[in-house]
mmCIF file of C-alpha atoms in Angstrom:
data_model
loop_
_atom_site.group_PDB
_atom_site.id
_atom_site.type_symbol
_atom_site.label_atom_id
_atom_site.label_comp_id
_atom_site.label_asym_id
_atom_site.label_seq_id
_atom_site.Cartn_x
_atom_site.Cartn_y
_atom_site.Cartn_z
ATOM 1 C CA UNK A 1063 -191.312 66.582 87.501
ATOM 2 C CA UNK A 1064 -191.363 62.780 87.429
ATOM 3 C CA UNK A 1065 -193.421 62.624 90.619
ATOM 4 C CA UNK A 1066 -194.592 64.976 93.314
ATOM 5 C CA UNK A 1067 -192.269 63.508 95.933
ATOM 6 C CA UNK A 1068 -189.240 62.905 93.692
ATOM 7 C CA UNK A 1069 -187.061 65.414 95.534
ATOM 8 C CA UNK A 1070 -187.808 63.789 98.891
ATOM 9 C CA UNK A 1071 -187.201 60.322 97.479
ATOM 10 C CA UNK A 1072 -183.839 61.329 96.023
ATOM 11 C CA UNK A 1073 -182.850 62.707 99.421
ATOM 12 C CA UNK A 1074 -183.864 59.423 101.073
ATOM 13 C CA UNK A 1075 -181.705 57.525 98.580
ATOM 14 C CA UNK A 1076 -178.760 59.796 99.371
ATOM 15 C CA UNK A 1077 -179.219 59.120 103.084
ATOM 16 C CA UNK A 1078 -179.343 55.373 102.425
ATOM 17 C CA UNK A 1079 -176.155 55.591 100.378
ATOM 18 C CA UNK A 1080 -174.433 57.445 103.213
ATOM 19 C CA UNK A 1081 -175.479 54.763 105.696
ATOM 20 C CA UNK A 1082 -174.007 52.124 103.382
ATOM 21 C CA UNK A 1083 -170.747 54.068 103.144
ATOM 22 C CA UNK A 1084 -170.482 54.262 106.949
ATOM 23 C CA UNK A 1085 -171.151 50.524 107.260
ATOM 24 C CA UNK A 1086 -168.593 49.598 104.583
ATOM 25 C CA UNK A 1087 -165.971 51.903 106.133
ATOM 26 C CA UNK A 1088 -166.468 49.989 109.389
ATOM 27 C CA UNK A 1089 -165.772 46.713 107.584
ATOM 28 C CA UNK A 1090 -169.258 45.338 108.262
ATOM 29 C CA UNK A 1091 -171.610 43.468 105.996
ATOM 30 C CA UNK A 1092 -175.311 44.150 106.308
ATOM 31 C CA UNK A 1093 -175.676 40.793 108.032
ATOM 32 C CA UNK A 1094 -172.884 41.534 110.487
ATOM 33 C CA UNK A 1095 -174.311 44.957 111.292
ATOM 34 C CA UNK A 1096 -177.786 43.517 111.790
ATOM 35 C CA UNK A 1097 -176.473 40.812 114.120
ATOM 36 C CA UNK A 1098 -174.570 43.406 116.111
ATOM 37 C CA UNK A 1099 -177.722 45.486 116.542
ATOM 38 C CA UNK A 1100 -179.982 42.446 116.943
ATOM 39 C CA UNK A 1101 -182.007 43.528 113.910
ATOM 40 C CA UNK A 1102 -183.507 41.430 111.165
ATOM 41 C CA UNK A 1103 -181.088 41.631 108.230
ATOM 42 C CA UNK A 1104 -183.764 43.080 105.941
ATOM 43 C CA UNK A 1105 -184.034 46.152 108.166
ATOM 44 C CA UNK A 1106 -180.561 47.359 107.239
ATOM 45 C CA UNK A 1107 -181.236 46.606 103.576
ATOM 46 C CA UNK A 1108 -184.449 48.632 103.589
ATOM 47 C CA UNK A 1109 -182.673 51.617 105.150
ATOM 48 C CA UNK A 1110 -179.886 51.555 102.565
ATOM 49 C CA UNK A 1111 -182.296 51.156 99.642
ATOM 50 C CA UNK A 1112 -184.549 53.963 100.959
ATOM 51 C CA UNK A 1113 -187.506 51.616 101.161
ATOM 52 C CA UNK A 1114 -187.892 52.449 104.842
ATOM 53 C CA UNK A 1115 -187.108 55.665 106.725
ATOM 54 C CA UNK A 1116 -184.839 55.176 109.767
ATOM 55 C CA UNK A 1117 -185.827 56.707 113.091
ATOM 56 C CA UNK A 1118 -183.419 58.927 115.017
ATOM 57 C CA UNK A 1119 -182.744 55.984 117.326
ATOM 58 C CA UNK A 1120 -181.977 53.746 114.339
ATOM 59 C CA UNK A 1121 -179.486 56.279 112.998
ATOM 60 C CA UNK A 1122 -177.692 56.669 116.317
ATOM 61 C CA UNK A 1123 -177.511 52.888 116.846
ATOM 62 C CA UNK A 1124 -176.184 52.454 113.300
ATOM 63 C CA UNK A 1125 -173.432 54.998 113.861
ATOM 64 C CA UNK A 1126 -172.554 53.542 117.257
ATOM 65 C CA UNK A 1127 -172.243 50.025 115.836
ATOM 66 C CA UNK A 1128 -169.994 51.343 113.061
ATOM 67 C CA UNK A 1129 -167.785 53.397 115.368
ATOM 68 C CA UNK A 1130 -169.042 56.591 113.732
ATOM 69 C CA UNK A 1131 -170.781 58.379 116.600
ATOM 70 C CA UNK A 1132 -169.454 61.692 115.255
ATOM 71 C CA UNK A 1133 -171.717 61.235 112.208
ATOM 72 C CA UNK A 1134 -174.933 60.693 114.143
ATOM 73 C CA UNK A 1135 -176.031 64.294 114.681
ATOM 74 C CA UNK A 1136 -175.578 65.191 111.018
ATOM 75 C CA UNK A 1137 -177.559 62.149 109.891
ATOM 76 C CA UNK A 1138 -180.353 62.956 112.323
ATOM 77 C CA UNK A 1139 -180.515 66.533 111.018
ATOM 78 C CA UNK A 1140 -180.628 65.225 107.453
ATOM 79 C CA UNK A 1141 -183.446 62.826 108.287
ATOM 80 C CA UNK A 1142 -185.462 65.623 109.912
ATOM 81 C CA UNK A 1143 -185.019 67.786 106.810
ATOM 82 C CA UNK A 1144 -186.167 64.952 104.549
ATOM 83 C CA UNK A 1145 -189.226 64.378 106.708
ATOM 84 C CA UNK A 1146 -190.224 67.982 106.122
ATOM 85 C CA UNK A 1147 -189.833 67.856 102.343
ATOM 86 C CA UNK A 1148 -193.132 66.134 101.575
ATOM 87 C CA UNK A 1149 -195.789 66.884 104.165
ATOM 88 C CA UNK A 1150 -199.446 66.026 103.739
ATOM 89 C CA UNK A 1151 -201.847 68.906 104.356
ATOM 90 C CA UNK A 1152 -203.547 66.911 107.113
ATOM 91 C CA UNK A 1153 -200.276 66.855 109.020
ATOM 92 C CA UNK A 1154 -199.237 70.434 108.224
ATOM 93 C CA UNK A 1155 -202.618 71.878 109.199
ATOM 94 C CA UNK A 1156 -203.326 69.609 112.157
ATOM 95 C CA UNK A 1157 -202.784 72.537 114.535
ATOM 96 C CA UNK A 1158 -204.931 74.905 112.472
ATOM 97 C CA UNK A 1159 -204.424 77.326 109.583
ATOM 98 C CA UNK A 1160 -202.831 79.966 111.817
ATOM 99 C CA UNK A 1161 -200.076 77.562 112.834
ATOM 100 C CA UNK A 1162 -199.557 76.534 109.214
ATOM 101 C CA UNK A 1163 -199.155 80.198 108.226
ATOM 102 C CA UNK A 1164 -196.725 80.821 111.072
ATOM 103 C CA UNK A 1165 -194.571 77.851 110.048
ATOM 104 C CA UNK A 1166 -193.565 79.727 106.880
ATOM 105 C CA UNK A 1167 -192.332 82.860 108.672
ATOM 106 C CA UNK A 1168 -188.677 81.818 109.240
ATOM 107 C CA UNK A 1169 -188.205 81.057 105.528
ATOM 108 C CA UNK A 1170 -189.760 84.375 104.517
ATOM 109 C CA UNK A 1171 -187.625 86.273 107.020
ATOM 110 C CA UNK A 1172 -184.350 84.944 105.626
ATOM 111 C CA UNK A 1173 -185.258 85.275 101.930
ATOM 112 C CA UNK A 1174 -184.113 88.274 99.889
ATOM 113 C CA UNK A 1175 -185.405 87.350 96.426
ATOM 114 C CA UNK A 1176 -188.890 85.913 95.902
ATOM 115 C CA UNK A 1177 -190.020 84.446 92.569
ATOM 116 C CA UNK A 1178 -193.644 83.263 92.425
ATOM 117 C CA UNK A 1179 -195.502 81.657 89.522
ATOM 118 C CA UNK A 1180 -199.246 81.127 89.946
ATOM 119 C CA UNK A 1181 -201.472 79.719 87.197
ATOM 120 C CA UNK A 1182 -204.698 79.688 89.227
ATOM 121 C CA UNK A 1183 -204.723 82.168 92.128
ATOM 122 C CA UNK A 1184 -203.375 85.563 93.154
ATOM 123 C CA UNK A 1185 -200.377 84.686 95.381
ATOM 124 C CA UNK A 1186 -199.974 85.579 99.043
ATOM 125 C CA UNK A 1187 -197.752 88.711 98.936
ATOM 126 C CA UNK A 1188 -200.345 90.687 96.941
ATOM 127 C CA UNK A 1189 -203.619 89.292 98.300
ATOM 128 C CA UNK A 1190 -206.268 91.476 99.959
ATOM 129 C CA UNK A 1191 -207.705 90.577 103.350
ATOM 130 C CA UNK A 1192 -211.048 89.634 101.791
ATOM 131 C CA UNK A 1193 -209.385 87.404 99.198
ATOM 132 C CA UNK A 1194 -207.251 85.720 101.871
ATOM 133 C CA UNK A 1195 -210.334 85.071 104.001
ATOM 134 C CA UNK A 1196 -212.243 83.568 101.070
ATOM 135 C CA UNK A 1197 -209.262 81.372 100.168
ATOM 136 C CA UNK A 1198 -208.599 80.140 103.710
ATOM 137 C CA UNK A 1199 -212.296 79.551 104.306
ATOM 138 C CA UNK A 1200 -212.433 77.305 101.245
ATOM 139 C CA UNK A 1201 -209.373 75.422 102.527
ATOM 140 C CA UNK A 1202 -210.958 75.035 105.960
ATOM 141 C CA UNK A 1203 -214.141 73.640 104.462
ATOM 142 C CA UNK A 1204 -212.427 71.369 101.952
ATOM 143 C CA UNK A 1205 -209.848 69.909 104.322
ATOM 144 C CA UNK A 1206 -211.964 70.098 107.494
ATOM 145 C CA UNK A 1207 -209.356 71.968 109.529
ATOM 146 C CA UNK A 1208 -209.691 73.809 112.822
ATOM 147 C CA UNK A 1209 -211.818 76.934 112.384
ATOM 148 C CA UNK A 1210 -209.242 79.665 113.005
ATOM 149 C CA UNK A 1211 -209.550 81.488 109.702
ATOM 150 C CA UNK A 1212 -209.616 85.006 111.160
ATOM 151 C CA UNK A 1213 -206.430 84.398 113.143
ATOM 152 C CA UNK A 1214 -204.738 82.878 110.073
ATOM 153 C CA UNK A 1215 -205.723 85.909 107.988
ATOM 154 C CA UNK A 1216 -204.013 88.202 110.514
ATOM 155 C CA UNK A 1217 -200.799 86.170 110.306
ATOM 156 C CA UNK A 1218 -200.778 86.321 106.519
ATOM 157 C CA UNK A 1219 -201.470 90.063 106.478
ATOM 158 C CA UNK A 1220 -198.584 90.613 108.896
ATOM 159 C CA UNK A 1221 -196.368 88.467 106.663
ATOM 160 C CA UNK A 1222 -197.300 90.623 103.637
ATOM 161 C CA UNK A 1223 -195.534 93.639 105.114
ATOM 162 C CA UNK A 1224 -192.330 92.154 103.770
ATOM 163 C CA UNK A 1225 -193.155 93.611 100.330
ATOM 164 C CA UNK A 1226 -192.364 97.051 101.779
ATOM 165 C CA UNK A 1227 -188.834 96.036 102.789
ATOM 166 C CA UNK A 1228 -185.672 95.748 100.710
ATOM 167 C CA UNK A 1229 -186.598 92.304 99.391
ATOM 168 C CA UNK A 1230 -187.402 91.862 95.703
ATOM 169 C CA UNK A 1231 -190.496 90.138 94.322
ATOM 170 C CA UNK A 1232 -191.093 88.819 90.822
ATOM 171 C CA UNK A 1233 -194.656 87.532 90.492
ATOM 172 C CA UNK A 1234 -195.938 85.861 87.333
ATOM 173 C CA UNK A 1235 -199.650 85.179 86.826
ATOM 174 C CA UNK A 1236 -201.466 83.386 84.065
ATOM 175 C CA UNK A 1237 -204.192 85.695 82.750
ATOM 176 C CA UNK A 1238 -206.768 83.032 83.637
ATOM 177 C CA UNK A 1239 -205.900 83.478 87.332
ATOM 178 C CA UNK A 1240 -207.484 86.923 87.151
ATOM 179 C CA UNK A 1241 -210.863 85.378 86.335
ATOM 180 C CA UNK A 1242 -210.914 82.473 88.789
ATOM 181 C CA UNK A 1243 -213.449 83.565 91.398
ATOM 182 C CA UNK A 1244 -212.363 83.441 95.001
ATOM 183 C CA UNK A 1245 -215.168 85.000 96.985
ATOM 184 C CA UNK A 1246 -217.858 87.177 95.395
ATOM 185 C CA UNK A 1247 -217.665 89.888 92.769
ATOM 186 C CA UNK A 1248 -216.706 92.579 95.280
ATOM 187 C CA UNK A 1249 -213.845 90.437 96.558
ATOM 188 C CA UNK A 1250 -212.472 89.913 93.057
ATOM 189 C CA UNK A 1251 -212.819 93.556 92.008
ATOM 190 C CA UNK A 1252 -211.075 94.670 95.185
ATOM 191 C CA UNK A 1253 -208.337 92.078 94.724
ATOM 192 C CA UNK A 1254 -207.609 93.014 91.124
ATOM 193 C CA UNK A 1255 -207.684 96.702 92.009
ATOM 194 C CA UNK A 1256 -205.096 96.053 94.721
ATOM 195 C CA UNK A 1257 -202.999 94.146 92.186
ATOM 196 C CA UNK A 1258 -202.853 97.319 90.080
ATOM 197 C CA UNK A 1259 -201.706 99.272 93.139
ATOM 198 C CA UNK A 1260 -199.058 96.680 94.034
ATOM 199 C CA UNK A 1261 -197.525 97.075 90.569
ATOM 200 C CA UNK A 1262 -196.382 100.540 91.654
ATOM 201 C CA UNK A 1263 -194.257 99.192 94.508
ATOM 202 C CA UNK A 1264 -190.584 99.789 93.641
ATOM 203 C CA UNK A 1265 -189.308 96.286 94.343
ATOM 204 C CA UNK A 1266 -192.295 94.305 93.073
ATOM 205 C CA UNK A 1267 -192.508 93.183 89.431
ATOM 206 C CA UNK A 1268 -195.856 91.710 88.402
ATOM 207 C CA UNK A 1269 -196.147 90.069 85.000
ATOM 208 C CA UNK A 1270 -199.194 88.609 83.281
ATOM 209 C CA UNK A 1271 -198.902 85.770 80.770
ATOM 210 C CA UNK A 1272 -201.605 86.457 78.163
ATOM 211 C CA UNK A 1273 -204.093 83.698 77.429
ATOM 212 C CA UNK A 1274 -203.925 83.864 73.657
ATOM 213 C CA UNK A 1275 -200.200 83.943 72.956
ATOM 214 C CA UNK A 1276 -198.449 81.125 71.150
ATOM 215 C CA UNK A 1277 -196.308 79.501 73.777
ATOM 216 C CA UNK A 1278 -193.631 76.787 73.920
ATOM 217 C CA UNK A 1279 -194.325 76.084 77.608
ATOM 218 C CA UNK A 1280 -197.811 75.356 78.883
ATOM 219 C CA UNK A 1281 -198.821 76.116 82.487
ATOM 220 C CA UNK A 1282 -197.111 73.938 85.064
ATOM 221 C CA UNK A 1283 -197.801 73.627 88.770
ATOM 222 C CA UNK A 1284 -197.701 76.844 90.714
ATOM 223 C CA UNK A 1285 -194.422 77.243 92.579
ATOM 224 C CA UNK A 1286 -192.736 79.678 94.922
ATOM 225 C CA UNK A 1287 -188.960 80.216 94.834
ATOM 226 C CA UNK A 1288 -187.079 81.541 97.859
ATOM 227 C CA UNK A 1289 -183.659 82.831 96.780
ATOM 228 C CA UNK A 1290 -181.837 79.968 95.057
ATOM 229 C CA UNK A 1291 -182.133 77.410 97.833
ATOM 230 C CA UNK A 1292 -185.802 76.456 98.261
ATOM 231 C CA UNK A 1293 -188.895 75.921 96.133
ATOM 232 C CA UNK A 1294 -192.346 75.344 97.627
ATOM 233 C CA UNK A 1295 -195.073 73.581 95.648
ATOM 234 C CA UNK A 1296 -198.656 73.238 96.828
ATOM 235 C CA UNK A 1297 -200.111 69.930 95.631
ATOM 236 C CA UNK A 1298 -203.629 68.582 96.037
ATOM 237 C CA UNK A 1299 -202.538 66.183 98.763
ATOM 238 C CA UNK A 1300 -199.398 67.672 100.223
ATOM 239 C CA UNK A 1301 -196.909 70.505 100.564
ATOM 240 C CA UNK A 1302 -193.656 69.826 98.700
ATOM 241 C CA UNK A 1303 -190.299 71.410 99.519
ATOM 242 C CA UNK A 1304 -187.613 71.164 96.835
ATOM 243 C CA UNK A 1305 -183.977 71.600 97.842
ATOM 244 C CA UNK A 1306 -182.080 69.328 95.457
ATOM 245 C CA UNK A 1307 -179.776 71.301 93.135
ATOM 246 C CA UNK A 1308 -180.873 69.668 89.830
ATOM 247 C CA UNK A 1309 -184.544 70.344 90.561
ATOM 248 C CA UNK A 1310 -183.854 73.883 91.770
ATOM 249 C CA UNK A 1311 -182.165 74.575 88.432
ATOM 250 C CA UNK A 1312 -185.192 73.181 86.585
ATOM 251 C CA UNK A 1313 -187.560 75.492 88.432
ATOM 252 C CA UNK A 1314 -185.257 78.490 87.917
ATOM 253 C CA UNK A 1315 -185.078 77.771 84.181
ATOM 254 C CA UNK A 1316 -188.850 77.308 83.979
ATOM 255 C CA UNK A 1317 -189.414 80.610 85.767
ATOM 256 C CA UNK A 1318 -187.036 82.375 83.357
ATOM 257 C CA UNK A 1319 -188.918 80.962 80.357
ATOM 258 C CA UNK A 1320 -192.290 81.965 81.812
ATOM 259 C CA UNK A 1321 -190.920 85.439 82.558
ATOM 260 C CA UNK A 1322 -190.088 85.895 78.872
ATOM 261 C CA UNK A 1323 -193.731 85.142 77.958
ATOM 262 C CA UNK A 1324 -195.178 87.661 80.427
ATOM 263 C CA UNK A 1325 -196.080 91.290 79.792
ATOM 264 C CA UNK A 1326 -195.420 94.033 82.322
ATOM 265 C CA UNK A 1327 -196.234 97.684 82.888
ATOM 266 C CA UNK A 1328 -199.046 99.218 80.845
ATOM 267 C CA UNK A 1329 -199.714 95.978 78.936
ATOM 268 C CA UNK A 1330 -200.203 94.075 82.197
ATOM 269 C CA UNK A 1331 -202.387 96.851 83.638
ATOM 270 C CA UNK A 1332 -204.595 96.723 80.553
ATOM 271 C CA UNK A 1333 -205.154 92.983 80.997
ATOM 272 C CA UNK A 1334 -205.992 93.410 84.690
ATOM 273 C CA UNK A 1335 -208.336 96.309 83.961
ATOM 274 C CA UNK A 1336 -210.172 94.193 81.381
ATOM 275 C CA UNK A 1337 -210.573 91.464 84.001
ATOM 276 C CA UNK A 1338 -211.965 93.995 86.505
ATOM 277 C CA UNK A 1339 -214.509 95.196 83.950
ATOM 278 C CA UNK A 1340 -215.644 91.607 83.355
ATOM 279 C CA UNK A 1341 -216.896 91.467 86.948
ATOM 280 C CA UNK A 1342 -219.017 94.576 86.496
#
């Protein structure tokens, strides 16, 4: 991806273009609109060029001045969606890790097909309680969040029950993720043992991309696909939501290519078993 927030920026540009279209349809120049609203002329220009995000009040005043009040609610909804596309961890976790975990529940509830690629960690649907606690504790300490780890663990464990429903899960792991320690030896052995058990679930496919294969595609950022409409990416600084069609297609294609590199079944179990033995 060109930049971590490219999807959000493209959405802002689309909103700015729509504002320009509404203004032009009303027969107003940017200067005329600004005078009508008693704004500095540069304010309208910055909105249309996506250099500044309009508030809900700005959007409603814009539509009112252009005789397009029927467009206001849709624009406000669009702006709210854009605001949620690139959210810094400090903002997302300001109410604690439990609240951050709960915020994902509606998306999980409405998703039927999950596709996860993780180069570094075992992903949420197949994590053990001990692994989750070690992971969330490290996040708490690194980002100095509210200390509600135990409550957040309970939310995530409840969310995991979805793997026993009619949803389908395709989970791809780089082999190196099996060796990245999260918690002590017992935590890792238990986690990898549970991964072997999860492979037996009828609607869960777990693939391992071997470390030593010749590959045309090197590891990219970990990403989580929810049906064909949403991709979540966890960055160092922020949580990125991708909803733009061109980028969704890129992630879907990347997942398909990574899937072709992975091994499944007995070959995957052998790799995981070797990793377990390395912690002995």
